[in-house]
Short mmCIF file of N, CA and C in Angstrom, two decimals:
data_model
loop_
_atom_site.label_atom_id
_atom_site.label_comp_id
_atom_site.label_asym_id
_atom_site.label_seq_id
_atom_site.Cartn_x
_atom_site.Cartn_y
_atom_site.Cartn_z
N VAL A 22 -0.88 16.74 5.58
CA VAL A 22 -1.21 15.60 5.09
C VAL A 22 -0.63 14.24 6.01
N GLN A 23 -2.20 13.62 6.19
CA GLN A 23 -2.74 12.71 6.99
C GLN A 23 -2.93 11.57 6.58
N LEU A 24 -1.73 10.46 6.79
CA LEU A 24 -2.10 9.38 6.17
C LEU A 24 -2.96 8.05 6.93
N GLN A 25 -3.86 6.44 7.90
CA GLN A 25 -4.44 6.41 7.83
C GLN A 25 -4.90 4.99 7.11
N ALA A 26 -3.85 4.15 7.62
CA ALA A 26 -4.93 2.69 7.30
C ALA A 26 -5.13 1.95 8.18
N SER A 27 -6.27 1.27 7.90
CA SER A 27 -6.90 0.66 8.29
C SER A 27 -7.25 -1.41 7.30
N GLY A 28 -7.97 -1.75 8.38
CA GLY A 28 -7.98 -3.31 7.82
C GLY A 28 -7.61 -4.05 8.32
N GLY A 29 -6.28 -4.11 8.73
CA GLY A 29 -5.84 -5.89 9.23
C GLY A 29 -6.81 -6.20 9.94
N GLY A 30 -5.59 -7.64 10.14
CA GLY A 30 -6.75 -8.65 10.87
C GLY A 30 -6.11 -10.00 11.07
N VAL A 31 -6.25 -10.36 11.74
CA VAL A 31 -5.98 -12.43 11.85
C VAL A 31 -6.83 -12.87 11.08
N VAL A 32 -5.89 -13.62 9.99
CA VAL A 32 -6.61 -14.84 8.76
C VAL A 32 -6.52 -15.76 8.65
N GLN A 33 -6.58 -16.77 8.26
CA GLN A 33 -6.00 -17.81 7.72
C GLN A 33 -5.54 -18.37 6.56
N PRO A 34 -4.65 -18.72 6.27
CA PRO A 34 -3.91 -19.02 4.99
C PRO A 34 -5.30 -18.84 4.19
N GLY A 35 -5.09 -18.12 2.42
CA GLY A 35 -6.02 -18.54 1.91
C GLY A 35 -6.87 -17.84 1.80
N ALA A 36 -7.31 -16.68 2.90
CA ALA A 36 -8.19 -15.91 2.99
C ALA A 36 -7.97 -15.12 2.40
N SER A 37 -9.32 -13.32 2.71
CA SER A 37 -8.83 -12.01 1.62
C SER A 37 -8.65 -11.50 2.59
N LEU A 38 -8.56 -9.57 2.34
CA LEU A 38 -8.89 -8.94 3.52
C LEU A 38 -8.55 -7.86 2.42
N THR A 39 -8.90 -6.38 2.59
CA THR A 39 -8.84 -5.23 1.15
C THR A 39 -8.56 -4.74 2.79
N LEU A 40 -7.61 -3.75 2.91
CA LEU A 40 -6.48 -2.50 3.11
C LEU A 40 -7.72 -0.86 3.15
N SER A 41 -7.62 0.12 3.52
CA SER A 41 -7.91 1.20 3.13
C SER A 41 -7.03 2.37 3.31
N CYS A 42 -7.03 3.25 3.16
CA CYS A 42 -6.40 4.47 3.17
C CYS A 42 -6.85 5.63 3.61
N VAL A 43 -7.22 5.93 4.05
CA VAL A 43 -7.49 7.71 4.01
C VAL A 43 -6.93 8.44 3.89
N VAL A 44 -6.74 9.68 3.49
CA VAL A 44 -5.44 10.58 3.15
C VAL A 44 -6.41 12.03 3.49
N SER A 45 -6.08 12.35 4.34
CA SER A 45 -6.15 13.73 5.06
C SER A 45 -5.90 14.79 5.34
N GLY A 46 -6.44 16.25 5.27
CA GLY A 46 -5.26 17.54 5.28
C GLY A 46 -5.01 18.33 3.76
N ARG A 47 -4.10 18.32 3.96
CA ARG A 47 -4.22 19.63 2.01
C ARG A 47 -3.59 18.49 1.34
N THR A 48 -4.26 17.68 0.47
CA THR A 48 -3.98 16.71 -0.42
C THR A 48 -3.95 17.38 -1.84
N ASP A 49 -3.64 16.06 -2.76
CA ASP A 49 -3.32 16.75 -3.73
C ASP A 49 -3.39 15.42 -4.42
N SER A 50 -4.80 14.96 -4.95
CA SER A 50 -5.27 13.84 -5.05
C SER A 50 -4.65 12.81 -6.03
N ASN A 51 -4.01 12.98 -7.49
CA ASN A 51 -3.23 13.98 -8.10
C ASN A 51 -1.48 12.47 -7.57
N ASN A 52 -1.56 12.66 -6.60
CA ASN A 52 -0.19 12.48 -6.43
C ASN A 52 0.12 11.02 -6.40
N GLY A 53 0.97 10.10 -6.64
CA GLY A 53 1.24 8.62 -6.61
C GLY A 53 1.06 8.67 -5.35
N MET A 54 0.71 6.73 -4.92
CA MET A 54 0.35 6.27 -3.89
C MET A 54 1.09 4.94 -4.16
N GLY A 55 1.71 5.00 -2.31
CA GLY A 55 2.07 3.03 -3.06
C GLY A 55 2.03 2.59 -1.76
N TRP A 56 1.77 1.30 -1.26
CA TRP A 56 1.85 0.37 -0.05
C TRP A 56 2.63 -0.53 0.32
N PHE A 57 3.30 0.03 1.49
CA PHE A 57 5.07 -0.76 1.70
C PHE A 57 4.17 -2.05 2.77
N ARG A 58 5.24 -2.74 3.11
CA ARG A 58 4.40 -3.92 4.32
C ARG A 58 5.85 -4.14 5.07
N GLN A 59 6.20 -4.49 6.70
CA GLN A 59 7.23 -4.29 7.21
C GLN A 59 7.18 -5.71 8.02
N PRO A 60 7.79 -7.09 7.66
CA PRO A 60 7.99 -8.03 8.42
C PRO A 60 8.06 -8.63 9.45
N PRO A 61 7.74 -8.99 10.60
CA PRO A 61 8.83 -9.35 11.80
C PRO A 61 10.37 -9.19 11.26
N GLY A 62 11.09 -9.21 12.70
CA GLY A 62 12.89 -8.90 11.91
C GLY A 62 13.04 -8.35 10.80
N LYS A 63 12.03 -8.15 9.98
CA LYS A 63 12.54 -7.52 8.01
C LYS A 63 12.74 -6.41 8.67
N GLU A 64 13.36 -5.34 7.14
CA GLU A 64 13.09 -3.92 6.51
C GLU A 64 12.40 -4.07 5.82
N ARG A 65 11.90 -2.37 5.66
CA ARG A 65 10.01 -2.36 4.65
C ARG A 65 10.49 -3.02 3.26
N GLN A 66 9.52 -3.55 3.19
CA GLN A 66 9.57 -3.76 1.76
C GLN A 66 8.31 -3.07 0.71
N PHE A 67 8.64 -2.73 -0.05
CA PHE A 67 7.64 -2.42 -1.10
C PHE A 67 6.97 -3.64 -1.36
N VAL A 68 5.24 -3.65 -1.81
CA VAL A 68 4.28 -3.66 -2.24
C VAL A 68 3.41 -3.54 -3.01
N ALA A 69 3.52 -2.42 -3.40
CA ALA A 69 2.56 -1.84 -4.32
C ALA A 69 2.17 -0.59 -4.97
N SER A 70 2.37 0.14 -5.93
CA SER A 70 2.34 1.12 -6.55
C SER A 70 1.20 1.47 -7.19
N ILE A 71 0.58 2.89 -7.53
CA ILE A 71 -0.29 2.91 -7.75
C ILE A 71 -0.24 4.86 -8.48
N SER A 72 -0.11 5.16 -9.67
CA SER A 72 0.19 6.75 -10.64
C SER A 72 -1.30 7.36 -10.11
N GLY A 73 -1.30 8.81 -9.98
CA GLY A 73 -2.10 9.76 -9.40
C GLY A 73 -3.72 9.37 -11.09
N ASN A 74 -3.70 9.46 -11.40
CA ASN A 74 -4.65 8.60 -12.50
C ASN A 74 -5.35 7.12 -12.66
N GLY A 75 -4.83 6.80 -11.44
CA GLY A 75 -4.81 4.87 -11.46
C GLY A 75 -4.88 4.41 -12.70
N ARG A 76 -3.63 4.52 -13.53
CA ARG A 76 -4.43 3.52 -14.80
C ARG A 76 -2.18 2.93 -14.88
N ASN A 77 -1.66 3.32 -13.47
CA ASN A 77 -0.47 2.41 -13.54
C ASN A 77 -0.03 2.28 -12.46
N THR A 78 -0.17 0.75 -12.66
CA THR A 78 0.09 0.21 -11.40
C THR A 78 1.36 -1.30 -11.10
N TYR A 79 1.96 -0.67 -10.17
CA TYR A 79 3.09 -2.01 -9.90
C TYR A 79 3.21 -2.29 -9.01
N TYR A 80 3.84 -3.89 -8.73
CA TYR A 80 3.59 -4.54 -7.89
C TYR A 80 4.80 -5.82 -7.42
N ASP A 81 5.81 -5.46 -6.72
CA ASP A 81 6.46 -6.58 -5.70
C ASP A 81 6.03 -7.97 -6.89
N ASP A 82 6.92 -8.82 -6.89
CA ASP A 82 6.82 -10.21 -7.65
C ASP A 82 6.05 -10.98 -6.39
N SER A 83 6.27 -10.63 -5.64
CA SER A 83 5.43 -11.70 -4.30
C SER A 83 3.67 -11.62 -4.00
N VAL A 84 3.66 -10.62 -4.67
CA VAL A 84 2.15 -10.43 -4.61
C VAL A 84 1.42 -10.17 -6.01
N LYS A 85 2.00 -10.21 -7.10
CA LYS A 85 1.18 -9.92 -8.82
C LYS A 85 0.56 -11.31 -8.40
N GLY A 86 -0.59 -10.30 -9.05
CA GLY A 86 -1.76 -11.56 -9.71
C GLY A 86 -2.41 -11.66 -8.20
N ARG A 87 -1.78 -11.70 -6.60
CA ARG A 87 -2.73 -12.12 -6.09
C ARG A 87 -3.30 -10.44 -4.80
N PHE A 88 -2.65 -9.67 -5.47
CA PHE A 88 -3.03 -8.38 -4.72
C PHE A 88 -2.99 -7.47 -5.57
N THR A 89 -4.30 -6.08 -5.47
CA THR A 89 -5.00 -5.40 -6.32
C THR A 89 -4.70 -4.20 -5.26
N ILE A 90 -3.80 -2.88 -5.76
CA ILE A 90 -4.52 -1.51 -5.52
C ILE A 90 -4.88 -0.87 -6.38
N SER A 91 -5.28 0.54 -5.43
CA SER A 91 -6.36 0.89 -6.40
C SER A 91 -6.93 2.03 -5.81
N ARG A 92 -7.41 3.19 -6.18
CA ARG A 92 -7.76 4.91 -5.24
C ARG A 92 -9.33 5.60 -6.32
N ASP A 93 -9.70 6.13 -5.03
CA ASP A 93 -10.68 6.71 -5.29
C ASP A 93 -10.59 8.16 -4.98
N ASN A 94 -10.05 8.93 -6.02
CA ASN A 94 -9.75 10.14 -5.41
C ASN A 94 -10.72 11.18 -5.81
N ALA A 95 -11.60 10.93 -5.46
CA ALA A 95 -12.40 11.54 -5.06
C ALA A 95 -13.36 12.33 -3.60
N ASN A 96 -12.91 10.96 -3.21
CA ASN A 96 -12.95 10.42 -1.82
C ASN A 96 -11.28 10.28 -0.95
N ASN A 97 -10.28 10.45 -1.79
CA ASN A 97 -9.07 10.37 -1.17
C ASN A 97 -8.80 9.33 -0.35
N MET A 98 -9.42 8.59 -1.25
CA MET A 98 -9.01 6.81 -0.90
C MET A 98 -7.71 6.10 -1.33
N ALA A 99 -7.37 4.85 -0.71
CA ALA A 99 -6.03 4.11 -1.61
C ALA A 99 -6.79 3.32 -1.02
N TYR A 100 -6.79 1.63 -1.61
CA TYR A 100 -6.79 -0.31 -1.36
C TYR A 100 -6.47 -0.98 -1.45
N LEU A 101 -5.94 -1.17 -1.35
CA LEU A 101 -5.36 -3.63 -0.78
C LEU A 101 -6.12 -4.39 -0.95
N ARG A 102 -6.18 -4.73 -2.06
CA ARG A 102 -7.34 -5.82 -2.19
C ARG A 102 -5.79 -6.84 -2.68
N MET A 103 -6.19 -7.68 -0.97
CA MET A 103 -4.75 -9.04 -1.34
C MET A 103 -5.83 -10.86 -0.84
N ASN A 104 -5.49 -11.24 -1.59
CA ASN A 104 -6.65 -12.64 -1.95
C ASN A 104 -4.79 -14.18 -2.10
N SER A 105 -5.68 -14.86 -1.82
CA SER A 105 -5.47 -15.74 -1.32
C SER A 105 -3.57 -15.62 -0.43
N LEU A 106 -3.85 -14.91 0.66
CA LEU A 106 -3.13 -14.75 1.90
C LEU A 106 -2.05 -15.79 2.18
N ARG A 107 -0.82 -15.75 1.78
CA ARG A 107 0.06 -16.85 2.53
C ARG A 107 0.57 -16.10 4.31
N ILE A 108 0.67 -17.08 4.71
CA ILE A 108 1.23 -16.64 5.99
C ILE A 108 2.89 -15.26 5.97
N GLU A 109 3.23 -16.44 4.82
CA GLU A 109 4.70 -15.23 4.83
C GLU A 109 4.10 -13.19 4.09
N ASP A 110 2.82 -13.44 4.59
CA ASP A 110 2.29 -11.89 4.14
C ASP A 110 1.95 -11.83 5.40
N THR A 111 2.93 -12.23 6.84
CA THR A 111 2.34 -11.29 7.69
C THR A 111 3.43 -10.25 7.97
N ALA A 112 2.39 -9.01 8.48
CA ALA A 112 3.53 -7.86 8.52
C ALA A 112 2.44 -6.71 8.66
N VAL A 113 2.95 -6.08 9.28
CA VAL A 113 2.32 -4.10 8.65
C VAL A 113 2.70 -4.14 7.92
N TYR A 114 1.47 -3.14 7.55
CA TYR A 114 1.35 -3.08 6.45
C TYR A 114 0.98 -1.40 6.26
N PHE A 115 1.96 -0.97 5.37
CA PHE A 115 1.76 1.13 5.45
C PHE A 115 1.19 1.27 4.33
N CYS A 116 0.25 2.53 4.35
CA CYS A 116 0.45 3.23 2.62
C CYS A 116 1.51 4.45 2.93
N THR A 117 0.88 4.87 1.74
CA THR A 117 2.22 6.25 1.51
C THR A 117 1.82 6.65 0.57
N GLY A 118 2.00 8.18 0.52
CA GLY A 118 1.88 9.48 -0.63
C GLY A 118 2.64 9.82 -1.15
N ARG A 119 3.27 10.10 -2.04
CA ARG A 119 3.99 11.01 -2.80
C ARG A 119 3.68 12.77 -2.77
N ALA A 120 5.36 13.32 -2.74
CA ALA A 120 4.93 14.97 -2.52
C ALA A 120 3.78 15.41 -4.01
N PRO A 121 3.47 16.70 -3.28
CA PRO A 121 2.61 17.56 -4.62
C PRO A 121 3.63 17.80 -6.19
N GLY A 122 3.16 17.10 -7.32
CA GLY A 122 4.15 16.89 -8.64
C GLY A 122 4.50 15.69 -9.30
N TYR A 123 4.63 14.63 -7.95
CA TYR A 123 5.19 13.02 -8.80
C TYR A 123 4.13 12.73 -8.82
N TYR A 124 3.81 12.64 -9.43
CA TYR A 124 2.14 12.16 -9.71
C TYR A 124 2.46 10.41 -10.32
N SER A 125 3.50 9.87 -10.11
CA SER A 125 3.76 8.31 -10.82
C SER A 125 3.94 7.84 -9.71
N GLY A 126 4.14 6.08 -9.16
CA GLY A 126 4.24 6.17 -8.20
C GLY A 126 5.73 5.30 -7.89
N SER A 127 6.24 4.42 -6.75
CA SER A 127 7.07 4.71 -7.17
C SER A 127 7.37 3.04 -6.17
N TYR A 128 8.86 2.42 -6.60
CA TYR A 128 9.41 0.85 -5.33
C TYR A 128 9.76 2.04 -4.60
N TYR A 129 10.24 2.84 -4.41
CA TYR A 129 11.76 3.42 -3.71
C TYR A 129 10.49 4.38 -2.09
N PRO A 130 10.64 3.51 -0.96
CA PRO A 130 10.89 4.16 0.47
C PRO A 130 11.38 5.64 0.78
N SER A 131 12.48 6.28 -0.41
CA SER A 131 12.28 7.40 -0.13
C SER A 131 11.51 8.52 -0.81
N ASP A 132 11.22 7.77 -1.96
CA ASP A 132 10.54 8.16 -3.25
C ASP A 132 8.94 8.94 -2.38
N TYR A 133 8.37 8.74 -1.20
CA TYR A 133 7.34 8.91 -0.50
C TYR A 133 6.91 9.63 0.46
N SER A 134 6.86 11.06 0.58
CA SER A 134 6.83 12.04 1.53
C SER A 134 5.96 11.88 2.49
N TYR A 135 5.40 10.89 2.90
CA TYR A 135 3.85 11.17 3.37
C TYR A 135 3.50 9.50 4.02
N TRP A 136 3.64 9.24 5.15
CA TRP A 136 3.43 7.85 5.62
C TRP A 136 2.22 8.13 6.55
N GLY A 137 1.22 7.11 6.68
CA GLY A 137 0.13 6.59 7.22
C GLY A 137 0.46 5.62 8.46
N ARG A 138 0.19 5.44 9.63
CA ARG A 138 0.47 4.56 11.26
C ARG A 138 0.00 3.05 9.90
N GLY A 139 0.86 2.19 10.37
CA GLY A 139 0.74 1.28 10.11
C GLY A 139 -0.64 -0.15 10.46
N THR A 140 -0.85 -0.97 9.19
CA THR A 140 -2.31 -1.38 9.73
C THR A 140 -1.79 -3.26 10.15
N GLN A 141 -1.59 -4.06 11.41
CA GLN A 141 -1.34 -5.52 11.60
C GLN A 141 -1.93 -6.11 10.31
N VAL A 142 -1.13 -7.18 9.61
CA VAL A 142 -1.82 -8.07 8.76
C VAL A 142 -1.27 -9.19 8.99
N THR A 143 -1.77 -10.37 10.26
CA THR A 143 -1.39 -11.64 10.02
C THR A 143 -2.15 -12.99 9.41
N VAL A 144 -1.30 -13.81 9.12
CA VAL A 144 -1.96 -14.53 8.23
C VAL A 144 -0.86 -15.67 9.01
N SER A 145 -2.03 -17.02 9.67
CA SER A 145 -1.95 -18.51 10.87
C SER A 145 -3.05 -18.96 10.47
N SER A 146 -2.24 -20.11 10.80
CA SER A 146 -3.44 -21.36 10.17
C SER A 146 -3.47 -21.52 12.25
#
């Protein structure tokens, strides 16, 4: 299974971006998925997760109300809509997938089996 995130860029504070994640290979569209980020000089952080059927979503408090995670199982895609971006949102963003049989999202990076290459998001005035 391979995951590839895209959609990052350089934006000003207050702007919006939508990150996309393409899932390819032997996929089970019902697995839980998540987004994590790694700011410069810091450890990887949980951002959001979504269950396999898309009904249950969870967010870190720092992005709650500004970011929205979603998925399109028919097309093996996941998304992260980011509104009202702040300078502190600057990071490399990674999409992740859980192993077959694990349908819920998770806060813990160790619960994810598949990681894509990240996409850089820079928020700067």
